Short mmCIF file of C-alpha atoms in Angstrom, two decimals:
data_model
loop_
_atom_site.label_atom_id
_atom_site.label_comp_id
_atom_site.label_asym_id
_atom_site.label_seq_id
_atom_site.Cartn_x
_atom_site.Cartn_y
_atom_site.Cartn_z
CA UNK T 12 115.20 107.02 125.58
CA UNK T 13 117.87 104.44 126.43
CA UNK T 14 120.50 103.63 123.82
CA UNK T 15 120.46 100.27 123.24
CA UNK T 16 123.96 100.21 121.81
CA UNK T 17 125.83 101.75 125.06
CA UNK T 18 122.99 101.68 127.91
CA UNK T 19 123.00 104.99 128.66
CA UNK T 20 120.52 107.35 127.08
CA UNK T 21 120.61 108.82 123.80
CA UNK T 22 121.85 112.25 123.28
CA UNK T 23 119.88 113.63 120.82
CA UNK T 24 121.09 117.26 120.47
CA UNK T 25 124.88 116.52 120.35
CA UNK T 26 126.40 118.82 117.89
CA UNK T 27 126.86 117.46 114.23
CA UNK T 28 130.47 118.55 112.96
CA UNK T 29 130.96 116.83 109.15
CA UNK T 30 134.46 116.75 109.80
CA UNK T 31 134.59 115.07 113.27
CA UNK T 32 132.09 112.47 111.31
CA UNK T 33 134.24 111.91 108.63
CA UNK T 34 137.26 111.16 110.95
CA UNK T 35 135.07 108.61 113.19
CA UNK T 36 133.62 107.28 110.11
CA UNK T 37 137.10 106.89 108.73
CA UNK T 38 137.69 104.84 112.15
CA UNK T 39 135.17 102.54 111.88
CA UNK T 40 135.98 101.68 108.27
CA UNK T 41 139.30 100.58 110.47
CA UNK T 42 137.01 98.62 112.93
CA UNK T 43 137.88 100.86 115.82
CA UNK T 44 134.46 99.59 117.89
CA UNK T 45 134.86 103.16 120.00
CA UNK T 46 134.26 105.24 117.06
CA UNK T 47 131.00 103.74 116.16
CA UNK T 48 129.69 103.98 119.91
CA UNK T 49 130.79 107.81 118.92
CA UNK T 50 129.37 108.05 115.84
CA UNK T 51 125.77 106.55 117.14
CA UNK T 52 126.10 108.97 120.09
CA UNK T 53 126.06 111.99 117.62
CA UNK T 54 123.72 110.65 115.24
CA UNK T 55 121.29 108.29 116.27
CA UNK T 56 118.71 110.65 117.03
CA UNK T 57 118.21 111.95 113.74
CA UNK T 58 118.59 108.56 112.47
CA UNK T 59 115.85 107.71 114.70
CA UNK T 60 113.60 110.49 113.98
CA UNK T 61 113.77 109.09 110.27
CA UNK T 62 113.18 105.68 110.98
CA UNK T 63 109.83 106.36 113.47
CA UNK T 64 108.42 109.13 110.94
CA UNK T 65 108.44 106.24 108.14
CA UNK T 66 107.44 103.35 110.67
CA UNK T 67 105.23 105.04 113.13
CA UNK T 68 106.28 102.63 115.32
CA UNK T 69 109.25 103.21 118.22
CA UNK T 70 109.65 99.57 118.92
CA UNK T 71 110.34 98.55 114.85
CA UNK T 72 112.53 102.10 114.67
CA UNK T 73 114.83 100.61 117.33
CA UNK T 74 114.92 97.22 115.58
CA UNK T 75 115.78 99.03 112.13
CA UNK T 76 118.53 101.62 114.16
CA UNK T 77 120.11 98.80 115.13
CA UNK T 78 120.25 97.08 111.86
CA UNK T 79 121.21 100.86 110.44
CA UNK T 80 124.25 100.13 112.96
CA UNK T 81 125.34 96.84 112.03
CA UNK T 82 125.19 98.06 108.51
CA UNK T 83 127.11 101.23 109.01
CA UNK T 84 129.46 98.86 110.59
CA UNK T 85 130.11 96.37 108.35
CA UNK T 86 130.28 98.70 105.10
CA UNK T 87 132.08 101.75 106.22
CA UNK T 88 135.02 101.35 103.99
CA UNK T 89 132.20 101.57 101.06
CA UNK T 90 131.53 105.10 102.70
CA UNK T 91 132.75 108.04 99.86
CA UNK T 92 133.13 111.58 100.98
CA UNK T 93 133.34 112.89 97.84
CA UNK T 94 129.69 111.47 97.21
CA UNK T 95 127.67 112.65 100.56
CA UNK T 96 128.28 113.90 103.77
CA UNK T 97 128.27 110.84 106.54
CA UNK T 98 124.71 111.94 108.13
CA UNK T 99 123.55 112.05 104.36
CA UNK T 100 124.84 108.39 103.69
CA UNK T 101 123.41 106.77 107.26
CA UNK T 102 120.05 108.69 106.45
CA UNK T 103 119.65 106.67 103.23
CA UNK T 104 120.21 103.54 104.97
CA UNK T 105 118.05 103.92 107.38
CA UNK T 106 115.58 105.18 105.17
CA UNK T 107 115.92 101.93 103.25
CA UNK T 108 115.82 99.70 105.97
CA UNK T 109 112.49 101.66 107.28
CA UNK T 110 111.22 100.38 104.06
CA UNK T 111 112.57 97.17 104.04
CA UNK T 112 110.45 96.74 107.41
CA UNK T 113 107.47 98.19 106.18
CA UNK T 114 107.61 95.84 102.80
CA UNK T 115 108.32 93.09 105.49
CA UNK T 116 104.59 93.83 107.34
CA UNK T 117 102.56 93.91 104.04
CA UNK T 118 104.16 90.47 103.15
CA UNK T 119 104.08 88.85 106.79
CA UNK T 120 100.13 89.83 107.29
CA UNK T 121 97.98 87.37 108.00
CA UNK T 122 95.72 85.05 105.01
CA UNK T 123 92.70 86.17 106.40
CA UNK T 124 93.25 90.09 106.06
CA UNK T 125 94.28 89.01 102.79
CA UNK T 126 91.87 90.41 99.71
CA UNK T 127 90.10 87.97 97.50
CA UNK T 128 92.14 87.65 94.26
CA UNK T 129 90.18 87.53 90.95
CA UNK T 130 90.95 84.91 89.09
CA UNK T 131 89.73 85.09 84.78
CA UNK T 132 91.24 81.79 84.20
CA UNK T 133 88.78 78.89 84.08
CA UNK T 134 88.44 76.65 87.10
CA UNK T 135 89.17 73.06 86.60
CA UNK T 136 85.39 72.00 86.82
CA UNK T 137 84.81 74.76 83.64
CA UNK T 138 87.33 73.07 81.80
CA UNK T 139 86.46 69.58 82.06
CA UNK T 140 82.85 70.51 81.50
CA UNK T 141 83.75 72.52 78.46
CA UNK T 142 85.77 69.34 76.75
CA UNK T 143 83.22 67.13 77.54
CA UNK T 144 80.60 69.73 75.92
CA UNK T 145 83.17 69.73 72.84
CA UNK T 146 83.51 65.92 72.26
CA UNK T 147 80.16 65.61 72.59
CA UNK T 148 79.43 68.17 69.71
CA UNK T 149 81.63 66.33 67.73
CA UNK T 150 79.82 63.52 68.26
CA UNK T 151 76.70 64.88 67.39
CA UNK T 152 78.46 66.52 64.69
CA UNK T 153 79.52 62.64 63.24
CA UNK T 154 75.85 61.92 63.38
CA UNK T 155 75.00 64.43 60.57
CA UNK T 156 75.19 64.17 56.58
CA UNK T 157 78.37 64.82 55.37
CA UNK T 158 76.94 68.46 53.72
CA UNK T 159 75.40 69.98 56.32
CA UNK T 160 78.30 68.38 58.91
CA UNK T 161 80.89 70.08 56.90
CA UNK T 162 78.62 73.30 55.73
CA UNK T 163 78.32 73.95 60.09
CA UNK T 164 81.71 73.19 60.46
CA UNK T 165 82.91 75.76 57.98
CA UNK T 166 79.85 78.22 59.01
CA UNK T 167 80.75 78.42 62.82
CA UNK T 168 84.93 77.06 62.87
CA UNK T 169 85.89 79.00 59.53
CA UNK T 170 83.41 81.54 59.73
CA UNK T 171 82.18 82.15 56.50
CA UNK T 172 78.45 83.65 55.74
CA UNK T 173 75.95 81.48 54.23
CA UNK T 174 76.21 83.46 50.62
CA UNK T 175 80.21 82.61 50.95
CA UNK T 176 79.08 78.90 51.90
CA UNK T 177 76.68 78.39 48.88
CA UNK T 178 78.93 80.08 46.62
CA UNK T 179 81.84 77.64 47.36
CA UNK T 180 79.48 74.47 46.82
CA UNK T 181 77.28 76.15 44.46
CA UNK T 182 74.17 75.81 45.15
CA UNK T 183 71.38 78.25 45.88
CA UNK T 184 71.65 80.59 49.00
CA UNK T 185 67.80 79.34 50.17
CA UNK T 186 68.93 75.36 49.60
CA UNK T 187 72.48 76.20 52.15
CA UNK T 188 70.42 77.98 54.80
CA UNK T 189 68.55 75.10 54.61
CA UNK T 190 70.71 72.44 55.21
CA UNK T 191 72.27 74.28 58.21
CA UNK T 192 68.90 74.94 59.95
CA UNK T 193 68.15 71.13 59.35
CA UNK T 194 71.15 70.50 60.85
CA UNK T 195 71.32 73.08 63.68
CA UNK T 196 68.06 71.06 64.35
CA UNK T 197 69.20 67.67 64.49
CA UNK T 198 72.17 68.46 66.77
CA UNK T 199 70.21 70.64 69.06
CA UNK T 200 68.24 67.04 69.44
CA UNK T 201 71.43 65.24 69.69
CA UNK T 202 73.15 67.57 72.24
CA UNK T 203 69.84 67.65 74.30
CA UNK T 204 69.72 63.85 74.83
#
């Protein structure tokens, strides 16, 4: 494979010393520009390997080794010994900007492979039919008596039982039932015009 970063080819079984990769990695935090062609020489193959395993793609695990570069690179001072060997550290950015690139696919696909989205709210027709259904209820509502207006409205909006309802205006439970079918009646008529 040819190494982007050098044009020669990669050399993917040059031997790993921690040591030697602390001392280049301590030359790069320095911005010694030698050192990191070094350092990619002796570990961009495994970087690659992790990068292509996650992406499945060689193309997009060169773009992401090079970004793995740039960002070795710019934050090698950041780089702590005493917190993980160098491969260790590289491997986890890599590994992060392998998914980086993969979140970038899902959210660059196309509309159409898109699924359709459920939406429970109501659409804009719904609620425009359903306030012109309420005002004209409450129209139809005006229309009534004031007893059996206000015996619906507490029936259905309050929602008490009709033994509740003729207790509170006390009057028989047979005389309330019928005032609200009378009036059930009369807006069914009204609504239906």
């Amino acid at each position: 494979m040819v190494d982007a970063m050098t044009g020669g080819t990669r050399d993917d079984t040059a031997d790993i010393e921690p040591r030697q990769l602390q001392q280049l990695m301590l030359r790069v935090a320095a911005e010694d520009s030698s050192a990191l062609a070094e350092l990619y020489k002796r570990t961009s193959g495994r970087l690659f390997g992790i990068c292509v395993s996650m992406l499945r793609s060689e193309s997009d695990a060169e773009d992401v080794l090079q970004d793995v570069y740039t960002s070795v690179w710019r934050r090698a001072r950041q780089y702590d010994p005493a917190k993980a060997g160098v491969l260790n550290w590289m491997a986890v950015i890599a590994r992060n900007r392998s998914i980086d690139q993969l979140r970038g696919r899902r959210a660059s696909a196309p509309i159409d492979e898109a699924g359709e989205v459920a939406d429970d709210a109501p659409s804009a027709f719904d609620l425009v039919e359903a306030a012109d259904d309420r005002r004209r209820l409450a129209g139809c509502l005006e229309e009534l008596d004031e007893t059996p207006r206000r015996a619906i409205r507490t029936a259905f909006f309050e929602g008490l039982s009709y033994a509740e309802l003729a207790s509170r205006e006390a009057v028989p439970l047979g005389t309330m039932k019928s005032w609200i079918r009378r009036g059930l009646l009369r807006l069914r008529g009204c609504l239906d015009r």
